[in-house]
Amino acid sequence: MLASKAKPIKNFDANKLQHDDRPVHEWYRFVLSYPPHLVRDYLQKFGATNRDLVLDPFCGTGTTLVECKKLGIPSVGVEANAMAQLACSTKIDWSADADSLYRAARRIADEAGEQLAEDRIEDDPMPMNHSASARRTLPDDLLKLILTDSISPLPMHKTLVLREALDRYRGRHKNHLRLALAKALVGPIGNLHFGPEVGVGKKKDDAAVIAPWLSEVRRMADDLRIVEKSAAVHSCVHNGDARDISKFLQPNSIDAVITSPPYPNEKDYTRTTRLESVILGLIKSKDDLRALKRSLIRSNTRGVFAIDDDDLKVAGNSEIQRIAKAIEERRIELGKTSGFERMYARVTKLYFGGMQRHLASLRPFLRRGAQLAYVVGDQASYLRVMIRTGQILSELAEGLGYEVVRIDLFRTRLSTATKEQLREEVVILRWPGP
Ligand SMILES: C[S@@+](CC[C@H](N)C(=O)[O-])C[C@H]1O[C@@H](n2cnc3c(N)ncnc32)[C@H](O)[C@@H]1O
């Protein structure tokens, strides 16, 4: 296998959205999103054309699919998190008429504005609002699901008034309008702060809700005018589990895969989208949250279940067993005894077992010669034991009959645990056929 000598782009600059990439990509992204130029580079390297079909099995908010569509290349995505799937499916729907989308938003904004006026609350943050007792809030069980203080009471009231007006809307632009609300919630409306972990930043007593939402819709309408000529390029996304991909794909149909799966890094990915998922009704209960966690590749101890058995798939892999043993020995040596710490070794095995299941289930759907790019990062989150994610994935893939073409270095990141630079890599595979 060749290790590429290509010069890596520096750290987080590599992840920023370049100015020209803003249309559509900017409708909604999350901290986990990779940059469009990375997708473009690999589409070009793979020689993808409008006769190919590109898959992103962990498509998140749809960077791969949007970029393919912009370039006229058909694509398909799979995503387990309903909020990310909503974002992706909306970002690839360019058939919406820009003028009627904005007109619909204006009507809803007027309706919500009238309701707020009745409540004697201004959308603009005003001193008088502070005396208004906020009336609408979420039921207690839903409040418990969002990060405490991730939205202040007055913006919550205004958001729920706007959501009610949105719920009454029955037109074809509903998903665009909901996505604009999700975007505004994680931006100017809520108190969230991403850096790169999601947390609660400076609390705002009050914040405008209708105005930033409308401005997100206006941005979408402007972008739709730019991209409408490519609206017919095929693209679709399924809400499901990439460890069992058979439900979503046609046999022998995929020419290329460009994707970034989760890494074993102890981040609870469901927290990143929790506020908007709950407000938009995509998570309605603790059971819904549990179901979402169960459908994800295990990459943190908060998402592990007693009946999980993906680890059995890698029971014979000596490197994964060695890492798990090293984590467990370090835990004992350091006297770490919490329930979560006890699970570090197990979650590492579950992660690679899940990825093994994914790579195995994908094979019948790949065309002979299909090219694959998996963007993954090395990790040291579990008691500083180094996990060379890309290296191990490439070995798992090889064992399943894939050819490992090379591993490119995409960028390096500073590890908070070890203060070392960790490699973020692109594992390039080729499917030689059965
Ligand atoms: C690193 S993010 C991908 C981000 C994406 N490249 C983008 O630009 O938005 C990994 C994604 O995999 C999803 N995911 C995790 N486990 C999954 C599974 N078993 N099946 C499908 N998607 C999964 C997560 O919800 C997350 O959105």
Coordinates of N, CA and C in Angstrom, one line a residue, residues 181-354:
L181 N -35.5 27.0 9.7 CA -35.7 27.2 11.2 C -34.5 26.5 11.9
A182 N -34.2 25.2 11.5 CA -33.1 24.5 12.1 C -31.8 25.3 12.1
K183 N -31.6 25.9 11.0 CA -30.3 26.7 10.8 C -30.3 27.9 11.7
A184 N -31.5 28.6 11.8 CA -31.5 29.8 12.6 C -31.4 29.4 14.1
L185 N -32.0 28.2 14.4 CA -31.9 27.8 15.9 C -30.5 27.6 16.3
V186 N -29.7 26.9 15.5 CA -28.3 26.7 15.9 C -27.4 27.9 15.7
G187 N -28.0 29.0 15.1 CA -27.3 30.2 15.0 C -27.8 31.3 15.9
P188 N -28.5 32.3 15.3 CA -28.8 33.5 16.1 C -29.9 33.2 17.2
I189 N -30.7 32.2 17.1 CA -31.9 32.0 18.0 C -31.4 31.4 19.3
G190 N -30.7 30.3 19.2 CA -30.3 29.5 20.4 C -29.0 30.0 21.1
N191 N -28.6 29.3 22.1 CA -27.4 29.7 22.9 C -26.3 28.8 22.6
L192 N -26.4 27.9 21.6 CA -25.4 26.9 21.4 C -24.1 27.5 20.9
H193 N -23.1 26.7 21.2 CA -21.7 27.1 20.8 C -21.0 25.9 20.3
F194 N -20.3 25.9 19.2 CA -19.7 24.7 18.7 C -18.2 25.0 18.6
G195 N -17.4 24.1 19.3 CA -16.0 24.5 19.2 C -14.9 23.6 19.5
P196 N -14.8 22.3 18.9 CA -15.7 21.7 18.0 C -16.9 20.9 18.8
E197 N -16.7 20.8 20.1 CA -17.8 20.1 20.8 C -19.0 21.0 20.9
V198 N -20.2 20.5 21.0 CA -21.4 21.4 21.1 C -21.5 21.6 22.6
G199 N -21.8 22.9 23.0 CA -22.0 23.3 24.3 C -22.9 24.5 24.4
V200 N -23.2 25.0 25.6 CA -24.0 26.2 25.7 C -23.0 27.4 25.9
G201 N -23.2 28.4 25.1 CA -22.3 29.6 25.2 C -23.0 30.7 26.0
K202 N -22.8 31.9 25.5 CA -23.4 33.0 26.3 C -24.9 33.0 26.1
K203 N -25.6 33.1 27.2 CA -27.1 33.0 27.2 C -27.7 34.3 26.8
K204 N -28.6 34.3 25.8 CA -29.3 35.5 25.4 C -30.6 35.6 26.1
D205 N -30.9 36.7 26.7 CA -32.3 36.8 27.3 C -33.3 36.7 26.2
D206 N -33.0 37.4 25.1 CA -34.0 37.5 24.1 C -33.3 37.5 22.7
A207 N -33.9 37.1 21.7 CA -33.3 37.0 20.4 C -34.5 37.1 19.4
A208 N -34.2 37.7 18.2 CA -35.2 37.7 17.1 C -35.3 36.3 16.6
V209 N -36.5 35.9 16.2 CA -36.6 34.5 15.6 C -37.2 34.6 14.2
I210 N -38.2 35.4 14.0 CA -38.8 35.4 12.6 C -37.8 36.0 11.6
A211 N -37.2 37.1 12.0 CA -36.3 37.8 11.1 C -35.1 36.9 10.6
P212 N -34.4 36.2 11.5 CA -33.3 35.4 11.0 C -33.8 34.2 10.2
W213 N -35.0 33.7 10.6 CA -35.5 32.6 9.8 C -35.8 33.0 8.4
L214 N -36.5 34.2 8.3 CA -36.8 34.7 7.0 C -35.5 35.0 6.2
S215 N -34.5 35.4 6.8 CA -33.3 35.7 6.1 C -32.6 34.4 5.6
E216 N -32.8 33.3 6.4 CA -32.3 32.0 5.9 C -33.1 31.5 4.7
V217 N -34.4 31.8 4.7 CA -35.3 31.4 3.6 C -34.9 32.2 2.3
R218 N -34.6 33.5 2.6 CA -34.2 34.4 1.4 C -32.9 33.8 0.8
R219 N -32.0 33.4 1.6 CA -30.7 32.9 1.1 C -31.0 31.6 0.3
M220 N -31.9 30.8 0.8 CA -32.3 29.6 0.0 C -32.9 29.9 -1.3
A221 N -33.8 30.9 -1.3 CA -34.4 31.3 -2.6 C -33.4 31.9 -3.6
D222 N -32.4 32.7 -3.1 CA -31.4 33.2 -3.9 C -30.5 32.0 -4.5
D223 N -30.2 31.1 -3.7 CA -29.4 29.9 -4.1 C -30.1 29.1 -5.1
L224 N -31.5 28.9 -4.9 CA -32.2 28.1 -5.9 C -32.2 28.7 -7.3
R225 N -32.2 30.0 -7.3 CA -32.1 30.7 -8.7 C -30.8 30.3 -9.3
I226 N -29.7 30.2 -8.5 CA -28.4 29.9 -9.1 C -28.3 28.4 -9.6
V227 N -28.9 27.5 -8.8 CA -28.7 26.1 -9.1 C -29.9 25.4 -9.9
E228 N -30.9 26.2 -10.2 CA -32.1 25.5 -10.7 C -31.8 24.7 -12.0
K229 N -30.8 25.1 -12.8 CA -30.5 24.4 -14.0 C -30.1 23.0 -13.8
S230 N -29.6 22.7 -12.6 CA -29.2 21.3 -12.3 C -30.2 20.5 -11.5
A231 N -31.4 21.1 -11.4 CA -32.5 20.5 -10.5 C -32.8 19.1 -10.9
A232 N -32.6 18.7 -12.2 CA -33.0 17.4 -12.7 C -32.0 16.3 -12.4
V233 N -30.8 16.7 -12.0 CA -29.7 15.7 -11.7 C -30.2 14.8 -10.6
H234 N -30.2 13.5 -10.8 CA -30.7 12.5 -9.8 C -29.9 12.5 -8.5
S235 N -30.6 12.6 -7.4 CA -30.0 12.5 -6.1 C -31.1 12.2 -5.1
C236 N -30.8 11.2 -4.2 CA -31.8 10.9 -3.2 C -31.1 10.4 -1.9
V237 N -31.8 10.5 -0.8 CA -31.2 10.1 0.5 C -32.2 9.3 1.3
H238 N -31.7 8.2 1.9 CA -32.5 7.3 2.7 C -32.1 7.5 4.2
N239 N -33.2 7.4 5.0 CA -32.9 7.4 6.4 C -32.8 6.0 6.9
G240 N -31.5 5.6 7.3 CA -31.3 4.2 7.7 C -29.9 4.0 8.2
D241 N -29.6 2.7 8.3 CA -28.4 2.3 9.0 C -27.4 1.7 7.9
A242 N -26.3 2.3 7.7 CA -25.3 1.9 6.7 C -24.7 0.6 7.0
R243 N -24.9 0.0 8.2 CA -24.4 -1.3 8.5 C -25.2 -2.4 7.8
D244 N -26.4 -2.0 7.4 CA -27.2 -3.0 6.6 C -27.8 -2.2 5.4
I245 N -27.0 -2.1 4.4 CA -27.3 -1.1 3.3 C -28.2 -1.7 2.3
S246 N -28.5 -3.0 2.4 CA -29.1 -3.8 1.3 C -30.5 -3.2 1.0
K247 N -31.2 -2.6 2.0 CA -32.5 -2.1 1.7 C -32.6 -0.9 0.8
F248 N -31.4 -0.2 0.6 CA -31.5 1.1 -0.1 C -30.9 1.1 -1.5
L249 N -30.2 0.1 -1.9 CA -29.4 0.2 -3.1 C -29.7 -1.0 -4.1
Q250 N -29.5 -0.7 -5.4 CA -29.7 -1.7 -6.4 C -28.3 -2.5 -6.5
P251 N -28.4 -3.8 -6.7 CA -27.2 -4.5 -6.8 C -26.3 -4.0 -8.0
N252 N -25.0 -4.0 -7.8 CA -24.1 -3.7 -8.9 C -24.3 -2.3 -9.5
S253 N -24.6 -1.3 -8.6 CA -25.0 0.0 -9.1 C -24.1 1.2 -8.8
I254 N -23.2 1.0 -7.9 CA -22.4 2.1 -7.3 C -21.0 2.1 -8.0
D255 N -20.6 3.3 -8.5 CA -19.3 3.5 -9.1 C -18.3 4.1 -8.2
A256 N -18.8 4.9 -7.2 CA -17.8 5.5 -6.3 C -18.5 5.8 -5.0
V257 N -17.7 5.8 -3.9 CA -18.1 6.1 -2.6 C -17.2 7.2 -2.1
I258 N -17.8 8.3 -1.6 CA -17.0 9.3 -0.9 C -17.8 9.6 0.4
T259 N -17.1 9.4 1.5 CA -17.8 9.4 2.8 C -16.9 9.7 3.9
S260 N -17.5 10.1 5.0 CA -16.8 10.3 6.3 C -17.6 9.7 7.4
P261 N -17.3 8.5 7.7 CA -18.1 7.8 8.8 C -17.7 8.4 10.2
P262 N -18.4 8.0 11.2 CA -18.0 8.5 12.6 C -16.6 7.9 12.9
Y263 N -16.0 8.5 13.9 CA -14.7 7.9 14.4 C -14.9 7.5 15.9
P264 N -14.1 6.6 16.4 CA -14.2 6.2 17.8 C -13.7 7.3 18.7
N265 N -14.5 8.3 19.0 CA -13.9 9.5 19.6 C -14.7 10.0 20.8
E266 N -15.6 9.2 21.3 CA -16.4 9.5 22.5 C -17.3 10.7 22.4
K267 N -17.5 11.2 21.1 CA -18.5 12.3 20.9 C -19.8 11.7 20.7
D268 N -20.8 12.2 21.4 CA -22.2 11.8 21.2 C -22.8 12.6 20.1
Y269 N -22.8 12.1 18.9 CA -23.2 12.8 17.7 C -24.6 13.3 17.8
T270 N -25.4 12.7 18.6 CA -26.9 13.1 18.7 C -27.0 14.4 19.4
R271 N -26.0 14.8 20.2 CA -26.1 16.1 20.9 C -26.0 17.3 19.9
T272 N -25.2 17.1 18.9 CA -25.0 18.2 17.9 C -26.3 18.7 17.3
T273 N -27.2 17.8 17.1 CA -28.5 18.2 16.4 C -29.7 18.1 17.3
R274 N -29.5 18.1 18.6 CA -30.6 17.8 19.6 C -31.6 18.9 19.6
L275 N -31.2 20.2 19.7 CA -32.1 21.3 19.8 C -33.1 21.3 18.6
E276 N -32.5 21.3 17.4 CA -33.4 21.4 16.3 C -34.2 20.1 16.0
S277 N -33.6 19.0 16.4 CA -34.4 17.7 16.2 C -35.6 17.7 17.1
V278 N -35.5 18.2 18.3 CA -36.6 18.2 19.3 C -37.7 19.3 18.8
I279 N -37.2 20.5 18.5 CA -38.1 21.6 18.1 C -38.9 21.2 16.8
L280 N -38.2 20.5 15.9 CA -38.9 20.2 14.6 C -39.7 18.9 14.8
G281 N -39.7 18.3 16.0 CA -40.5 17.1 16.2 C -39.9 15.8 15.6
L282 N -38.6 15.8 15.3 CA -37.9 14.6 14.8 C -37.6 13.7 15.9
I283 N -37.4 14.2 17.1 CA -37.3 13.4 18.3 C -38.4 13.8 19.2
K284 N -39.3 12.9 19.5 CA -40.5 13.2 20.3 C -40.5 12.6 21.7
S285 N -39.5 11.7 22.0 CA -39.4 11.1 23.3 C -38.1 10.5 23.5
K286 N -37.9 10.0 24.7 CA -36.6 9.3 25.1 C -36.4 8.1 24.2
D287 N -37.6 7.4 23.9 CA -37.5 6.2 23.1 C -37.0 6.5 21.7
D288 N -37.5 7.7 21.2 CA -37.0 8.1 19.8 C -35.5 8.3 19.9
L289 N -35.0 8.9 20.9 CA -33.6 9.2 21.0 C -32.8 7.9 21.1
R290 N -33.3 7.0 21.9 CA -32.7 5.7 22.0 C -32.6 5.0 20.7
A291 N -33.8 5.0 19.9 CA -33.8 4.4 18.6 C -32.8 5.0 17.7
L292 N -32.6 6.3 17.8 CA -31.6 7.0 16.9 C -30.2 6.5 17.3
K293 N -29.9 6.4 18.6 CA -28.6 6.0 19.1 C -28.3 4.5 18.6
R294 N -29.4 3.7 18.6 CA -29.2 2.3 18.3 C -28.9 2.2 16.8
S295 N -29.3 3.1 16.0 CA -29.1 3.0 14.5 C -27.7 3.5 14.1
L296 N -26.9 4.1 15.1 CA -25.6 4.7 14.7 C -24.5 3.7 14.9
I297 N -23.4 3.8 14.2 CA -22.2 3.1 14.4 C -21.8 3.5 15.9
R298 N -21.4 2.5 16.7 CA -21.0 2.9 18.0 C -19.7 3.6 18.1
S299 N -19.7 4.8 18.5 CA -18.5 5.6 18.6 C -18.3 6.3 19.9
N300 N -19.2 6.1 20.8 CA -19.1 6.7 22.1 C -19.8 5.9 23.1
T301 N -19.4 5.9 24.4 CA -20.0 5.0 25.4 C -21.4 5.3 25.7
R302 N -21.9 6.6 25.4 CA -23.3 6.9 25.7 C -24.2 6.3 24.7
G303 N -23.7 5.7 23.7 CA -24.6 5.0 22.7 C -24.4 3.5 22.6
V304 N -24.0 2.9 23.8 CA -23.7 1.5 23.8 C -24.9 0.8 24.5
F305 N -25.3 -0.3 23.9 CA -26.5 -1.1 24.5 C -26.0 -2.5 24.9
A306 N -26.7 -3.0 25.9 CA -26.3 -4.3 26.4 C -26.3 -5.4 25.3
I307 N -27.3 -5.3 24.4 CA -27.4 -6.4 23.4 C -26.5 -6.2 22.2
D308 N -25.7 -5.1 22.2 CA -24.8 -4.9 21.0 C -23.8 -6.1 20.8
D309 N -23.7 -6.4 19.6 CA -22.7 -7.5 19.3 C -21.8 -7.3 18.1
D310 N -21.8 -6.1 17.6 CA -20.9 -5.8 16.5 C -19.4 -6.2 16.8
D311 N -19.1 -6.2 18.0 CA -17.7 -6.6 18.4 C -17.3 -8.0 18.0
L312 N -18.3 -8.9 17.9 CA -18.0 -10.3 17.5 C -17.4 -10.3 16.1
K313 N -17.8 -9.3 15.3 CA -17.3 -9.4 13.9 C -15.8 -9.2 13.8
V314 N -15.2 -8.6 14.9 CA -13.7 -8.3 14.8 C -13.0 -9.1 15.9
A315 N -13.7 -10.2 16.4 CA -13.0 -10.9 17.5 C -11.7 -11.5 17.0
G316 N -11.5 -11.7 15.7 CA -10.3 -12.4 15.3 C -9.3 -11.4 14.8
N317 N -9.5 -10.1 15.0 CA -8.6 -9.1 14.5 C -7.6 -8.7 15.6
S318 N -6.3 -9.1 15.4 CA -5.4 -9.0 16.5 C -5.1 -7.5 16.9
E319 N -5.1 -6.6 15.9 CA -4.7 -5.2 16.2 C -5.9 -4.6 17.1
I320 N -7.1 -4.9 16.7 CA -8.2 -4.3 17.4 C -8.3 -4.9 18.8
Q321 N -8.0 -6.1 19.0 CA -8.0 -6.8 20.3 C -6.8 -6.2 21.1
R322 N -5.7 -5.9 20.5 CA -4.5 -5.4 21.2 C -4.9 -4.0 21.7
I323 N -5.5 -3.2 20.9 CA -5.9 -1.8 21.3 C -6.9 -1.9 22.5
A324 N -7.9 -2.7 22.4 CA -8.9 -2.8 23.4 C -8.2 -3.3 24.7
K325 N -7.3 -4.2 24.6 CA -6.6 -4.7 25.8 C -5.7 -3.5 26.4
A326 N -5.1 -2.8 25.6 CA -4.2 -1.7 26.0 C -5.1 -0.6 26.8
I327 N -6.3 -0.3 26.2 CA -7.2 0.6 26.8 C -7.6 0.1 28.2
E328 N -8.0 -1.1 28.3 CA -8.5 -1.7 29.5 C -7.4 -1.7 30.6
E329 N -6.1 -2.1 30.1 CA -5.0 -2.1 31.1 C -4.7 -0.7 31.6
R330 N -4.7 0.3 30.7 CA -4.5 1.7 31.1 C -5.6 2.1 32.1
R331 N -6.8 1.7 31.9 CA -7.9 2.1 32.8 C -7.6 1.6 34.2
I332 N -7.3 0.3 34.2 CA -7.0 -0.3 35.5 C -5.8 0.4 36.2
E333 N -4.8 0.6 35.4 CA -3.6 1.2 35.9 C -3.9 2.6 36.5
L334 N -4.8 3.4 35.8 CA -5.1 4.7 36.3 C -6.2 4.7 37.4
G335 N -6.8 3.6 37.7 CA -7.8 3.5 38.7 C -9.1 4.1 38.3
K336 N -9.4 4.1 37.0 CA -10.6 4.7 36.5 C -11.7 3.7 36.5
T337 N -12.8 4.0 37.3 CA -13.8 3.0 37.5 C -15.3 3.3 37.1
S338 N -15.4 4.5 36.5 CA -16.8 4.8 36.1 C -17.4 3.8 35.1
G339 N -18.7 3.8 35.0 CA -19.3 2.9 34.1 C -18.9 3.2 32.6
F340 N -18.7 4.5 32.3 CA -18.4 4.9 31.0 C -16.9 4.4 30.7
E341 N -16.0 4.7 31.6 CA -14.6 4.3 31.4 C -14.5 2.8 31.3
R342 N -15.3 2.0 32.0 CA -15.2 0.6 31.8 C -15.6 0.1 30.4
M343 N -16.3 1.0 29.7 CA -16.8 0.6 28.4 C -15.9 1.0 27.3
Y344 N -14.8 1.8 27.6 CA -14.0 2.3 26.5 C -13.5 1.2 25.5
A345 N -13.0 0.1 26.1 CA -12.4 -1.0 25.3 C -13.5 -1.6 24.4
R346 N -14.7 -1.8 25.1 CA -15.8 -2.4 24.3 C -16.3 -1.5 23.2
V347 N -16.4 -0.2 23.4 CA -16.9 0.6 22.3 C -15.9 0.7 21.1
T348 N -14.6 0.5 21.4 CA -13.6 0.5 20.3 C -13.9 -0.7 19.4
K349 N -14.1 -1.8 20.1 CA -14.4 -3.1 19.3 C -15.7 -3.0 18.5
L350 N -16.7 -2.4 19.2 CA -18.0 -2.2 18.6 C -17.9 -1.3 17.3
Y351 N -17.1 -0.3 17.5 CA -16.9 0.7 16.3 C -16.4 -0.1 15.1
F352 N -15.3 -0.8 15.3 CA -14.7 -1.4 14.1 C -15.6 -2.6 13.6
G353 N -16.3 -3.2 14.6 CA -17.2 -4.3 14.1 C -18.3 -3.7 13.3
G354 N -18.8 -2.5 13.6 CA -19.9 -1.8 12.9 C -19.4 -1.5 11.5

